Amino acid sequence: MKGLTPFLSLALLTGLLTMNACSSKKETTEQKASIEKTAYGQLAGGQTADLYTLRNESGMTAQITNYGGIIVGLTAPDKDGKFEDVTLGQDSLSAYVKNNPYFGALIGRYGNRIAKGKFTLDGKTYNLVTNNMGNHLHGGTVGFDKVLWTATPIEGDEPALKLTYTSKDGEEGYPGNLNVTVTYTLQKDNALKIDYEATTDKPTVVNLTNHTYFNLTGGAKRDVLDHVVTLNADRFIPVDKTLIPTGKLQPVANTPFDFTQPTVIGKRINDSTDTQIKYGGGYDHGWVLNGSGDSLKLAATVYEPTSGRVMEVRTTEPAIQFYTGNFLDGSVTGREGFPYKKRYALCLETEHYPDSPNQSSFPTTTLRPGETYKTTTIYQFSTRKE
Ligand code: BGC
């Protein structure tokens, strides 16, 4: 410091200290990717459910429990880099066990509805548990969202959680022992990838999905009516008043179901002149994705203008169920202690068409011994400034 005035020396020292603080700050935001396990709670049968926290280098986290394979929390940055939770969730295992409208959950053996809980396969009729207006919904009363999965954490720059479950022959009425593997991977590019796999020892039907409720404001600050949605689909799947497909696909053009261009959800959701909107109480329908085959394709884009958050959904599945939380009524209290009300979230459930086992014109959901059911869906987060 010789030759420098005391004032300059102090300024230089402060500068050096600030530089140090900045570099150590950088180190803390750009942490190593990791996966950590903690006990989450005990189930009535005495088994312990665990909670796994996956973190990528940029600081995004996914918290997943092996009870129901539920995504308990998922953070994504807003346009200023602030990470906040973009999903609805509850604050304890017991809350999820008591009453969970499928927040974050894995859905199986069959996502969405099977009419009257009945289907015929190879000449034999099967009767499933009915749990929704006389129909079978989301795998029945004890679907894959309410069972304990076996978890294997996989470390790496893209940490992953592998969940396995064997659904017994006859469970909820389905034929065949079904071995299911679902792997959640938190990618470097702020995407959560879900890979689904299943094999069976008897012919059966399978349609797996995830039922996360998203609200991109972060912390579900308000309803999702101002979220802007684009769906890569020229047709949707009309339903009857019990939400079973009529069997005929309908072009979205000139209907409130046209999301081929970015459209604010609230714009047409209350169009009471539209019978389909009336039946769903808003949007609660499957859209048939454009593009054939089972390659990964962009299915949906959601943009929330105040946070700048964007979510893109890519899938190998042929359809996407877009559900706007019409049945949320404030009776379930979320993590922050306030009630989740009607339309406080949206679900984008990638899947085959509802009721396919009874609709011969729909792509098949039959799985036979020797075949492997394999699908992938990716939810990717980014931001946009406008
Ligand atoms: C269905 C809705 C149902 C919701 C919660 C969605 O996948 O399409 O009709 O109310 O799940 O169960």
mmCIF file of C-alpha atoms and ligand atoms in Angstrom:
data_model
loop_
_atom_site.group_PDB
_atom_site.id
_atom_site.type_symbol
_atom_site.label_atom_id
_atom_site.label_comp_id
_atom_site.label_asym_id
_atom_site.label_seq_id
_atom_site.Cartn_x
_atom_site.Cartn_y
_atom_site.Cartn_z
ATOM 1 C CA MET A 1 0.000 0.000 0.000
ATOM 2 C CA LYS A 2 3.112 2.221 0.042
ATOM 3 C CA GLY A 3 2.420 5.496 -1.765
ATOM 4 C CA LEU A 4 -1.338 5.165 -1.549
ATOM 5 C CA THR A 5 -3.374 7.497 0.628
ATOM 6 C CA PRO A 6 -5.161 5.831 3.552
ATOM 7 C CA PHE A 7 -8.472 6.592 1.781
ATOM 8 C CA LEU A 8 -7.384 4.826 -1.420
ATOM 9 C CA SER A 9 -6.029 1.844 0.536
ATOM 10 C CA LEU A 10 -9.370 1.483 2.261
ATOM 11 C CA ALA A 11 -11.232 1.739 -1.053
ATOM 12 C CA LEU A 12 -8.985 -0.918 -2.589
ATOM 13 C CA LEU A 13 -9.435 -3.215 0.410
ATOM 14 C CA THR A 14 -13.220 -2.769 0.305
ATOM 15 C CA GLY A 15 -13.137 -3.537 -3.419
ATOM 16 C CA LEU A 16 -11.152 -6.720 -2.841
ATOM 17 C CA LEU A 17 -13.515 -7.803 -0.065
ATOM 18 C CA THR A 18 -16.512 -7.138 -2.306
ATOM 19 C CA MET A 19 -14.950 -9.171 -5.112
ATOM 20 C CA ASN A 20 -14.413 -12.029 -2.676
ATOM 21 C CA ALA A 21 -17.983 -11.799 -1.461
ATOM 22 C CA CYS A 22 -19.192 -11.903 -5.081
ATOM 23 C CA SER A 23 -17.157 -14.933 -5.987
ATOM 24 C CA SER A 24 -18.269 -16.823 -2.896
ATOM 25 C CA LYS A 25 -21.863 -15.791 -3.656
ATOM 26 C CA LYS A 26 -21.410 -17.257 -7.133
ATOM 27 C CA GLU A 27 -20.167 -20.469 -5.563
ATOM 28 C CA THR A 28 -23.273 -20.751 -3.417
ATOM 29 C CA THR A 29 -25.761 -20.183 -6.261
ATOM 30 C CA GLU A 30 -23.941 -22.490 -8.633
ATOM 31 C CA GLN A 31 -23.929 -25.439 -6.280
ATOM 32 C CA LYS A 32 -23.212 -29.009 -7.158
ATOM 33 C CA ALA A 33 -26.119 -31.088 -8.272
ATOM 34 C CA SER A 34 -27.318 -33.373 -5.486
ATOM 35 C CA ILE A 35 -29.984 -35.719 -4.205
ATOM 36 C CA GLU A 36 -30.763 -35.943 -0.487
ATOM 37 C CA LYS A 37 -33.065 -38.250 1.406
ATOM 38 C CA THR A 38 -34.960 -37.397 4.608
ATOM 39 C CA ALA A 39 -37.737 -39.230 6.445
ATOM 40 C CA TYR A 40 -41.104 -37.760 5.478
ATOM 41 C CA GLY A 41 -43.461 -39.572 7.856
ATOM 42 C CA GLN A 42 -45.164 -42.820 8.771
ATOM 43 C CA LEU A 43 -48.105 -44.471 7.089
ATOM 44 C CA ALA A 44 -50.905 -46.256 8.952
ATOM 45 C CA GLY A 45 -49.299 -49.634 8.131
ATOM 46 C CA GLY A 46 -46.099 -48.538 9.911
ATOM 47 C CA GLN A 47 -43.996 -48.048 6.758
ATOM 48 C CA THR A 48 -41.898 -44.926 6.460
ATOM 49 C CA ALA A 49 -42.233 -42.650 3.466
ATOM 50 C CA ASP A 50 -39.165 -40.666 2.469
ATOM 51 C CA LEU A 51 -38.690 -37.305 0.849
ATOM 52 C CA TYR A 52 -35.994 -36.871 -1.792
ATOM 53 C CA THR A 53 -34.685 -33.429 -2.701
ATOM 54 C CA LEU A 54 -33.108 -33.251 -6.149
ATOM 55 C CA ARG A 55 -31.110 -30.120 -6.952
ATOM 56 C CA ASN A 56 -29.405 -29.092 -10.173
ATOM 57 C CA GLU A 57 -26.403 -26.775 -10.549
ATOM 58 C CA SER A 58 -28.494 -23.698 -11.243
ATOM 59 C CA GLY A 59 -30.465 -24.144 -8.008
ATOM 60 C CA MET A 60 -33.699 -25.658 -9.264
ATOM 61 C CA THR A 61 -35.138 -28.247 -6.848
ATOM 62 C CA ALA A 62 -37.659 -31.066 -7.102
ATOM 63 C CA GLN A 63 -38.937 -32.649 -3.898
ATOM 64 C CA ILE A 64 -40.469 -36.068 -4.408
ATOM 65 C CA THR A 65 -41.845 -38.584 -1.932
ATOM 66 C CA ASN A 66 -42.091 -42.309 -2.605
ATOM 67 C CA TYR A 67 -45.679 -42.181 -1.244
ATOM 68 C CA GLY A 68 -47.651 -41.959 -4.495
ATOM 69 C CA GLY A 69 -44.499 -40.737 -6.273
ATOM 70 C CA ILE A 70 -45.804 -37.279 -5.395
ATOM 71 C CA ILE A 71 -43.921 -34.171 -6.493
ATOM 72 C CA VAL A 72 -44.183 -32.269 -3.213
ATOM 73 C CA GLY A 73 -42.426 -29.171 -4.557
ATOM 74 C CA LEU A 74 -40.790 -27.933 -7.745
ATOM 75 C CA THR A 75 -39.015 -24.601 -7.980
ATOM 76 C CA ALA A 76 -38.291 -22.558 -11.098
ATOM 77 C CA PRO A 77 -36.693 -19.119 -11.535
ATOM 78 C CA ASP A 78 -38.688 -16.022 -12.488
ATOM 79 C CA LYS A 79 -37.369 -13.323 -14.853
ATOM 80 C CA ASP A 80 -35.221 -11.880 -11.997
ATOM 81 C CA GLY A 81 -33.741 -15.272 -11.157
ATOM 82 C CA LYS A 82 -35.913 -15.826 -8.070
ATOM 83 C CA PHE A 83 -36.722 -19.497 -7.471
ATOM 84 C CA GLU A 84 -40.258 -20.185 -6.254
ATOM 85 C CA ASP A 85 -42.511 -23.203 -6.131
ATOM 86 C CA VAL A 86 -44.613 -23.567 -9.274
ATOM 87 C CA THR A 87 -46.825 -26.410 -8.041
ATOM 88 C CA LEU A 88 -49.665 -26.877 -5.565
ATOM 89 C CA GLY A 89 -48.754 -29.054 -2.619
ATOM 90 C CA GLN A 90 -49.540 -29.849 0.992
ATOM 91 C CA ASP A 91 -47.397 -29.400 4.080
ATOM 92 C CA SER A 92 -47.145 -32.973 5.418
ATOM 93 C CA LEU A 93 -47.448 -36.636 4.530
ATOM 94 C CA SER A 94 -50.581 -36.934 6.685
ATOM 95 C CA ALA A 95 -52.251 -34.117 4.732
ATOM 96 C CA TYR A 96 -51.557 -35.972 1.467
ATOM 97 C CA VAL A 97 -52.886 -39.233 2.927
ATOM 98 C CA LYS A 98 -56.034 -37.577 4.293
ATOM 99 C CA ASN A 99 -57.207 -35.777 1.192
ATOM 100 C CA ASN A 100 -55.177 -35.238 -1.933
ATOM 101 C CA PRO A 101 -56.879 -34.192 -5.168
ATOM 102 C CA TYR A 102 -53.916 -35.888 -6.903
ATOM 103 C CA PHE A 103 -51.505 -32.945 -6.315
ATOM 104 C CA GLY A 104 -48.150 -33.946 -7.870
ATOM 105 C CA ALA A 105 -49.093 -37.625 -7.931
ATOM 106 C CA LEU A 106 -48.283 -40.521 -10.231
ATOM 107 C CA ILE A 107 -51.472 -41.862 -11.785
ATOM 108 C CA GLY A 108 -52.087 -45.492 -12.703
ATOM 109 C CA ARG A 109 -52.932 -48.077 -13.741
ATOM 110 C CA TYR A 110 -55.135 -45.908 -15.949
ATOM 111 C CA GLY A 111 -54.976 -42.103 -16.101
ATOM 112 C CA ASN A 112 -58.415 -40.518 -16.497
ATOM 113 C CA ARG A 113 -61.716 -42.400 -16.892
ATOM 114 C CA ILE A 114 -62.939 -45.815 -17.984
ATOM 115 C CA ALA A 115 -66.723 -45.792 -18.563
ATOM 116 C CA LYS A 116 -68.724 -47.606 -15.880
ATOM 117 C CA GLY A 117 -65.450 -49.201 -14.730
ATOM 118 C CA LYS A 118 -65.836 -51.961 -17.310
ATOM 119 C CA PHE A 119 -63.898 -53.141 -20.323
ATOM 120 C CA THR A 120 -63.548 -56.305 -22.374
ATOM 121 C CA LEU A 121 -60.171 -57.656 -23.419
ATOM 122 C CA ASP A 122 -59.691 -60.851 -25.464
ATOM 123 C CA GLY A 123 -63.357 -61.700 -24.872
ATOM 124 C CA LYS A 124 -63.217 -61.361 -21.088
ATOM 125 C CA THR A 125 -65.007 -58.541 -19.255
ATOM 126 C CA TYR A 126 -63.276 -56.895 -16.306
ATOM 127 C CA ASN A 127 -64.999 -54.881 -13.592
ATOM 128 C CA LEU A 128 -62.949 -52.116 -12.053
ATOM 129 C CA VAL A 129 -63.605 -50.122 -8.898
ATOM 130 C CA THR A 130 -65.875 -47.163 -9.698
ATOM 131 C CA ASN A 131 -65.030 -43.926 -7.905
ATOM 132 C CA ASN A 132 -66.316 -41.040 -10.049
ATOM 133 C CA MET A 133 -69.945 -40.592 -11.156
ATOM 134 C CA GLY A 134 -70.210 -44.362 -11.746
ATOM 135 C CA ASN A 135 -66.984 -44.401 -13.750
ATOM 136 C CA HIS A 136 -63.431 -45.489 -12.924
ATOM 137 C CA LEU A 137 -61.020 -42.543 -12.473
ATOM 138 C CA HIS A 138 -57.220 -42.464 -12.106
ATOM 139 C CA GLY A 139 -56.800 -46.139 -11.204
ATOM 140 C CA GLY A 140 -59.597 -46.425 -8.623
ATOM 141 C CA THR A 141 -59.836 -45.809 -4.881
ATOM 142 C CA VAL A 142 -56.255 -46.939 -4.245
ATOM 143 C CA GLY A 143 -54.471 -45.939 -7.408
ATOM 144 C CA PHE A 144 -50.701 -45.581 -7.860
ATOM 145 C CA ASP A 145 -50.997 -42.153 -6.178
ATOM 146 C CA LYS A 146 -51.753 -43.838 -2.826
ATOM 147 C CA VAL A 147 -49.185 -46.643 -2.691
ATOM 148 C CA LEU A 148 -45.632 -46.710 -1.374
ATOM 149 C CA TRP A 149 -43.069 -47.059 -4.153
ATOM 150 C CA THR A 150 -39.543 -48.449 -3.730
ATOM 151 C CA ALA A 151 -37.090 -45.632 -4.345
ATOM 152 C CA THR A 152 -33.521 -45.682 -5.649
ATOM 153 C CA PRO A 153 -31.699 -42.342 -5.744
ATOM 154 C CA ILE A 154 -29.268 -41.873 -8.636
ATOM 155 C CA GLU A 155 -26.532 -39.278 -8.154
ATOM 156 C CA GLY A 156 -24.915 -37.244 -10.942
ATOM 157 C CA ASP A 157 -25.071 -33.800 -12.609
ATOM 158 C CA GLU A 158 -28.613 -34.742 -13.485
ATOM 159 C CA PRO A 159 -29.834 -36.390 -10.272
ATOM 160 C CA ALA A 160 -32.640 -38.893 -10.662
ATOM 161 C CA LEU A 161 -35.072 -40.867 -8.525
ATOM 162 C CA LYS A 162 -36.122 -44.291 -9.738
ATOM 163 C CA LEU A 163 -39.430 -45.540 -8.322
ATOM 164 C CA THR A 164 -40.710 -49.080 -8.738
ATOM 165 C CA TYR A 165 -44.025 -50.669 -7.827
ATOM 166 C CA THR A 166 -45.628 -54.040 -8.518
ATOM 167 C CA SER A 167 -49.373 -53.798 -8.984
ATOM 168 C CA LYS A 168 -50.865 -57.210 -8.205
ATOM 169 C CA ASP A 169 -53.113 -59.195 -10.528
ATOM 170 C CA GLY A 170 -56.670 -58.118 -9.633
ATOM 171 C CA GLU A 171 -55.684 -54.825 -7.955
ATOM 172 C CA GLU A 172 -58.618 -52.399 -8.346
ATOM 173 C CA GLY A 173 -60.008 -54.996 -10.802
ATOM 174 C CA TYR A 174 -57.172 -54.968 -13.385
ATOM 175 C CA PRO A 175 -55.777 -58.213 -14.812
ATOM 176 C CA GLY A 176 -52.081 -59.133 -14.613
ATOM 177 C CA ASN A 177 -49.178 -58.418 -12.299
ATOM 178 C CA LEU A 178 -47.809 -55.117 -13.575
ATOM 179 C CA ASN A 179 -44.196 -54.120 -12.856
ATOM 180 C CA VAL A 180 -43.906 -50.349 -13.096
ATOM 181 C CA THR A 181 -40.822 -48.122 -13.079
ATOM 182 C CA VAL A 182 -41.033 -44.346 -13.083
ATOM 183 C CA THR A 183 -37.825 -42.303 -13.164
ATOM 184 C CA TYR A 184 -37.773 -38.595 -12.377
ATOM 185 C CA THR A 185 -34.630 -36.807 -13.653
ATOM 186 C CA LEU A 186 -33.815 -33.191 -12.851
ATOM 187 C CA GLN A 187 -31.908 -32.016 -15.905
ATOM 188 C CA LYS A 188 -29.263 -29.280 -16.168
ATOM 189 C CA ASP A 189 -31.515 -27.277 -18.477
ATOM 190 C CA ASN A 190 -34.139 -26.728 -15.732
ATOM 191 C CA ALA A 191 -36.333 -29.545 -16.949
ATOM 192 C CA LEU A 192 -37.936 -32.380 -15.037
ATOM 193 C CA LYS A 193 -38.050 -35.529 -17.159
ATOM 194 C CA ILE A 194 -40.376 -38.403 -16.310
ATOM 195 C CA ASP A 195 -39.767 -41.817 -17.877
ATOM 196 C CA TYR A 196 -42.465 -44.447 -17.430
ATOM 197 C CA GLU A 197 -42.001 -48.185 -18.054
ATOM 198 C CA ALA A 198 -44.202 -51.209 -17.401
ATOM 199 C CA THR A 199 -44.408 -54.920 -18.159
ATOM 200 C CA THR A 200 -47.157 -57.419 -17.430
ATOM 201 C CA ASP A 201 -47.665 -61.177 -17.116
ATOM 202 C CA LYS A 202 -51.241 -61.107 -18.529
ATOM 203 C CA PRO A 203 -52.886 -58.870 -21.140
ATOM 204 C CA THR A 204 -54.007 -55.640 -19.409
ATOM 205 C CA VAL A 205 -54.513 -51.920 -20.038
ATOM 206 C CA VAL A 206 -52.065 -49.187 -18.966
ATOM 207 C CA ASN A 207 -52.097 -45.382 -19.175
ATOM 208 C CA LEU A 208 -49.646 -43.729 -16.780
ATOM 209 C CA THR A 209 -49.285 -40.017 -16.130
ATOM 210 C CA ASN A 210 -48.415 -37.390 -13.540
ATOM 211 C CA HIS A 211 -51.035 -35.073 -12.056
ATOM 212 C CA THR A 212 -49.013 -32.045 -10.959
ATOM 213 C CA TYR A 213 -51.041 -28.847 -10.574
ATOM 214 C CA PHE A 214 -48.999 -25.893 -11.887
ATOM 215 C CA ASN A 215 -49.289 -22.210 -11.060
ATOM 216 C CA LEU A 216 -46.402 -20.274 -12.582
ATOM 217 C CA THR A 217 -46.922 -17.135 -10.441
ATOM 218 C CA GLY A 218 -44.847 -19.000 -7.814
ATOM 219 C CA GLY A 219 -46.453 -19.927 -4.490
ATOM 220 C CA ALA A 220 -49.923 -20.013 -6.130
ATOM 221 C CA LYS A 221 -50.534 -16.305 -5.461
ATOM 222 C CA ARG A 222 -53.767 -16.201 -7.480
ATOM 223 C CA ASP A 223 -55.766 -18.192 -10.011
ATOM 224 C CA VAL A 224 -54.337 -19.210 -13.383
ATOM 225 C CA LEU A 225 -56.836 -17.365 -15.587
ATOM 226 C CA ASP A 226 -54.167 -14.952 -16.865
ATOM 227 C CA HIS A 227 -51.714 -17.733 -17.794
ATOM 228 C CA VAL A 228 -51.197 -17.883 -21.551
ATOM 229 C CA VAL A 229 -51.477 -21.368 -23.039
ATOM 230 C CA THR A 230 -50.554 -22.830 -26.417
ATOM 231 C CA LEU A 231 -51.479 -26.429 -27.271
ATOM 232 C CA ASN A 232 -50.058 -28.185 -30.297
ATOM 233 C CA ALA A 233 -53.395 -29.767 -31.142
ATOM 234 C CA ASP A 234 -55.918 -29.232 -33.935
ATOM 235 C CA ARG A 235 -58.491 -31.580 -32.369
ATOM 236 C CA PHE A 236 -59.857 -32.325 -28.922
ATOM 237 C CA ILE A 237 -61.857 -35.157 -27.351
ATOM 238 C CA PRO A 238 -65.472 -34.141 -26.590
ATOM 239 C CA VAL A 239 -67.097 -35.816 -23.575
ATOM 240 C CA ASP A 240 -70.587 -36.541 -22.216
ATOM 241 C CA LYS A 241 -71.771 -35.072 -18.947
ATOM 242 C CA THR A 242 -69.967 -37.739 -16.893
ATOM 243 C CA LEU A 243 -66.766 -36.741 -18.740
ATOM 244 C CA ILE A 244 -66.556 -39.931 -20.828
ATOM 245 C CA PRO A 245 -65.495 -39.356 -24.478
ATOM 246 C CA THR A 246 -68.324 -39.463 -26.993
ATOM 247 C CA GLY A 247 -65.921 -41.287 -29.326
ATOM 248 C CA LYS A 248 -65.796 -38.567 -31.982
ATOM 249 C CA LEU A 249 -62.868 -36.178 -32.188
ATOM 250 C CA GLN A 250 -63.685 -32.530 -32.872
ATOM 251 C CA PRO A 251 -61.621 -29.829 -34.621
ATOM 252 C CA VAL A 252 -60.752 -26.999 -32.199
ATOM 253 C CA ALA A 253 -61.193 -24.313 -34.881
ATOM 254 C CA ASN A 254 -63.906 -21.786 -33.959
ATOM 255 C CA THR A 255 -64.398 -23.247 -30.478
ATOM 256 C CA PRO A 256 -63.151 -22.172 -27.002
ATOM 257 C CA PHE A 257 -60.815 -25.192 -27.315
ATOM 258 C CA ASP A 258 -58.596 -23.548 -29.908
ATOM 259 C CA PHE A 259 -55.203 -22.993 -28.229
ATOM 260 C CA THR A 260 -53.193 -23.351 -31.427
ATOM 261 C CA GLN A 261 -52.139 -19.701 -30.880
ATOM 262 C CA PRO A 262 -51.073 -18.390 -27.432
ATOM 263 C CA THR A 263 -54.352 -17.656 -25.596
ATOM 264 C CA VAL A 264 -55.164 -16.397 -22.112
ATOM 265 C CA ILE A 265 -57.009 -19.186 -20.236
ATOM 266 C CA GLY A 266 -59.668 -16.824 -18.859
ATOM 267 C CA LYS A 267 -60.695 -15.563 -22.288
ATOM 268 C CA ARG A 268 -63.271 -18.270 -23.058
ATOM 269 C CA ILE A 269 -63.334 -20.531 -20.009
ATOM 270 C CA ASN A 270 -66.774 -19.297 -18.930
ATOM 271 C CA ASP A 271 -68.389 -19.506 -22.361
ATOM 272 C CA SER A 272 -71.688 -20.938 -21.127
ATOM 273 C CA THR A 273 -72.970 -21.274 -24.696
ATOM 274 C CA ASP A 274 -70.497 -24.118 -25.236
ATOM 275 C CA THR A 275 -71.778 -27.512 -24.040
ATOM 276 C CA GLN A 276 -68.268 -28.931 -23.646
ATOM 277 C CA ILE A 277 -67.212 -26.037 -21.396
ATOM 278 C CA LYS A 278 -70.401 -26.643 -19.383
ATOM 279 C CA TYR A 279 -69.698 -30.376 -18.962
ATOM 280 C CA GLY A 280 -66.119 -29.741 -17.837
ATOM 281 C CA GLY A 281 -66.975 -26.737 -15.644
ATOM 282 C CA GLY A 282 -64.198 -25.113 -17.706
ATOM 283 C CA TYR A 283 -61.383 -27.020 -19.390
ATOM 284 C CA ASP A 284 -61.191 -30.700 -18.451
ATOM 285 C CA HIS A 285 -60.579 -32.426 -21.763
ATOM 286 C CA GLY A 286 -58.036 -34.332 -23.760
ATOM 287 C CA TRP A 287 -56.414 -32.646 -26.754
ATOM 288 C CA VAL A 288 -55.084 -34.849 -29.560
ATOM 289 C CA LEU A 289 -51.492 -33.820 -30.202
ATOM 290 C CA ASN A 290 -50.414 -33.010 -33.749
ATOM 291 C CA GLY A 291 -47.732 -35.243 -35.228
ATOM 292 C CA SER A 292 -47.808 -38.974 -35.400
ATOM 293 C CA GLY A 293 -45.652 -41.655 -33.841
ATOM 294 C CA ASP A 294 -44.221 -41.805 -30.380
ATOM 295 C CA SER A 295 -41.287 -39.411 -30.753
ATOM 296 C CA LEU A 296 -40.902 -36.515 -28.277
ATOM 297 C CA LYS A 297 -42.917 -33.541 -29.495
ATOM 298 C CA LEU A 298 -43.835 -30.142 -28.093
ATOM 299 C CA ALA A 299 -47.318 -30.542 -26.638
ATOM 300 C CA ALA A 300 -47.906 -27.339 -24.648
ATOM 301 C CA THR A 301 -46.382 -23.995 -23.717
ATOM 302 C CA VAL A 302 -47.546 -21.985 -20.711
ATOM 303 C CA TYR A 303 -46.461 -18.383 -20.058
ATOM 304 C CA GLU A 304 -47.185 -16.329 -16.948
ATOM 305 C CA PRO A 305 -46.610 -12.629 -17.720
ATOM 306 C CA THR A 306 -45.919 -11.183 -14.233
ATOM 307 C CA SER A 307 -43.177 -13.669 -13.302
ATOM 308 C CA GLY A 308 -42.025 -14.163 -16.906
ATOM 309 C CA ARG A 309 -41.993 -17.928 -16.296
ATOM 310 C CA VAL A 310 -42.476 -20.247 -19.254
ATOM 311 C CA MET A 311 -43.146 -23.981 -19.075
ATOM 312 C CA GLU A 312 -42.845 -26.205 -22.139
ATOM 313 C CA VAL A 313 -44.218 -29.736 -22.094
ATOM 314 C CA ARG A 314 -42.802 -32.356 -24.436
ATOM 315 C CA THR A 315 -44.083 -35.895 -24.635
ATOM 316 C CA THR A 316 -44.123 -39.153 -26.549
ATOM 317 C CA GLU A 317 -47.836 -39.563 -25.680
ATOM 318 C CA PRO A 318 -50.601 -38.968 -28.257
ATOM 319 C CA ALA A 319 -52.769 -36.676 -26.056
ATOM 320 C CA ILE A 320 -52.748 -34.183 -23.212
ATOM 321 C CA GLN A 321 -55.456 -33.638 -20.601
ATOM 322 C CA PHE A 322 -55.700 -29.910 -19.902
ATOM 323 C CA TYR A 323 -57.537 -29.456 -16.601
ATOM 324 C CA THR A 324 -58.003 -26.019 -15.040
ATOM 325 C CA GLY A 325 -58.617 -27.007 -11.412
ATOM 326 C CA ASN A 326 -62.378 -26.542 -11.806
ATOM 327 C CA PHE A 327 -63.099 -28.892 -8.903
ATOM 328 C CA LEU A 328 -60.798 -27.147 -6.420
ATOM 329 C CA ASP A 329 -63.100 -25.483 -3.906
ATOM 330 C CA GLY A 330 -60.839 -24.140 -1.162
ATOM 331 C CA SER A 331 -61.306 -27.212 1.057
ATOM 332 C CA VAL A 332 -57.655 -28.238 0.644
ATOM 333 C CA THR A 333 -55.154 -25.956 2.325
ATOM 334 C CA GLY A 334 -51.786 -25.640 0.685
ATOM 335 C CA ARG A 335 -48.217 -25.388 1.926
ATOM 336 C CA GLU A 336 -48.543 -21.690 2.677
ATOM 337 C CA GLY A 337 -51.613 -22.309 4.818
ATOM 338 C CA PHE A 338 -54.162 -20.727 2.522
ATOM 339 C CA PRO A 339 -56.960 -22.531 0.685
ATOM 340 C CA TYR A 340 -56.520 -23.563 -2.931
ATOM 341 C CA LYS A 341 -59.603 -22.265 -4.691
ATOM 342 C CA LYS A 342 -61.257 -22.978 -8.017
ATOM 343 C CA ARG A 343 -58.844 -22.564 -10.930
ATOM 344 C CA TYR A 344 -55.809 -21.911 -8.735
ATOM 345 C CA ALA A 345 -53.809 -24.259 -10.960
ATOM 346 C CA LEU A 346 -53.680 -26.090 -14.248
ATOM 347 C CA CYS A 347 -52.734 -29.676 -15.005
ATOM 348 C CA LEU A 348 -51.189 -30.868 -18.238
ATOM 349 C CA GLU A 349 -51.442 -34.646 -17.999
ATOM 350 C CA THR A 350 -49.772 -36.359 -20.937
ATOM 351 C CA GLU A 351 -51.478 -39.636 -21.726
ATOM 352 C CA HIS A 352 -53.513 -41.810 -24.095
ATOM 353 C CA TYR A 353 -57.147 -40.888 -24.648
ATOM 354 C CA PRO A 354 -59.603 -41.437 -21.785
ATOM 355 C CA ASP A 355 -61.730 -44.609 -22.007
ATOM 356 C CA SER A 356 -59.560 -46.131 -24.758
ATOM 357 C CA PRO A 357 -60.278 -49.718 -23.588
ATOM 358 C CA ASN A 358 -63.900 -49.157 -24.698
ATOM 359 C CA GLN A 359 -63.256 -47.108 -27.827
ATOM 360 C CA SER A 360 -61.931 -49.132 -30.744
ATOM 361 C CA SER A 361 -61.115 -46.041 -32.848
ATOM 362 C CA PHE A 362 -58.704 -44.669 -30.189
ATOM 363 C CA PRO A 363 -55.000 -45.656 -30.072
ATOM 364 C CA THR A 364 -54.701 -48.840 -28.029
ATOM 365 C CA THR A 365 -53.758 -48.917 -24.345
ATOM 366 C CA THR A 366 -53.456 -52.716 -24.242
ATOM 367 C CA LEU A 367 -50.191 -54.137 -22.919
ATOM 368 C CA ARG A 368 -49.381 -57.797 -23.464
ATOM 369 C CA PRO A 369 -46.788 -60.095 -21.879
ATOM 370 C CA GLY A 370 -43.434 -59.684 -23.654
ATOM 371 C CA GLU A 371 -44.122 -56.023 -24.550
ATOM 372 C CA THR A 372 -42.700 -53.014 -22.691
ATOM 373 C CA TYR A 373 -44.808 -49.921 -22.107
ATOM 374 C CA LYS A 374 -42.456 -46.928 -22.452
ATOM 375 C CA THR A 375 -43.296 -43.207 -22.477
ATOM 376 C CA THR A 376 -41.456 -39.976 -21.651
ATOM 377 C CA THR A 377 -42.651 -36.505 -20.686
ATOM 378 C CA ILE A 378 -40.499 -33.422 -20.006
ATOM 379 C CA TYR A 379 -41.576 -30.244 -18.207
ATOM 380 C CA GLN A 380 -39.010 -27.530 -18.988
ATOM 381 C CA PHE A 381 -38.830 -24.089 -17.369
ATOM 382 C CA SER A 382 -37.367 -20.859 -18.735
ATOM 383 C CA THR A 383 -38.251 -17.165 -18.659
ATOM 384 C CA ARG A 384 -39.251 -14.487 -21.079
ATOM 385 C CA LYS A 385 -39.161 -10.697 -20.585
ATOM 386 C CA GLU A 386 -41.802 -8.684 -22.363
HETATM 387 C C1 BGC B 1 -59.642 -35.072 -14.485
HETATM 388 C C2 BGC B 1 -60.667 -34.271 -13.737
HETATM 389 C C3 BGC B 1 -60.565 -34.613 -12.284
HETATM 390 C C4 BGC B 1 -59.166 -34.268 -11.844
HETATM 391 C C5 BGC B 1 -58.926 -34.548 -10.396
HETATM 392 C C6 BGC B 1 -58.298 -34.711 -13.983
HETATM 393 O O1 BGC B 1 -57.346 -35.482 -14.613
HETATM 394 O O2 BGC B 1 -59.736 -34.877 -15.862
HETATM 395 O O3 BGC B 1 -61.956 -34.516 -14.213
HETATM 396 O O4 BGC B 1 -61.491 -33.916 -11.517
HETATM 397 O O5 BGC B 1 -58.253 -35.002 -12.597
HETATM 398 O O6 BGC B 1 -59.373 -35.773 -10.068
#
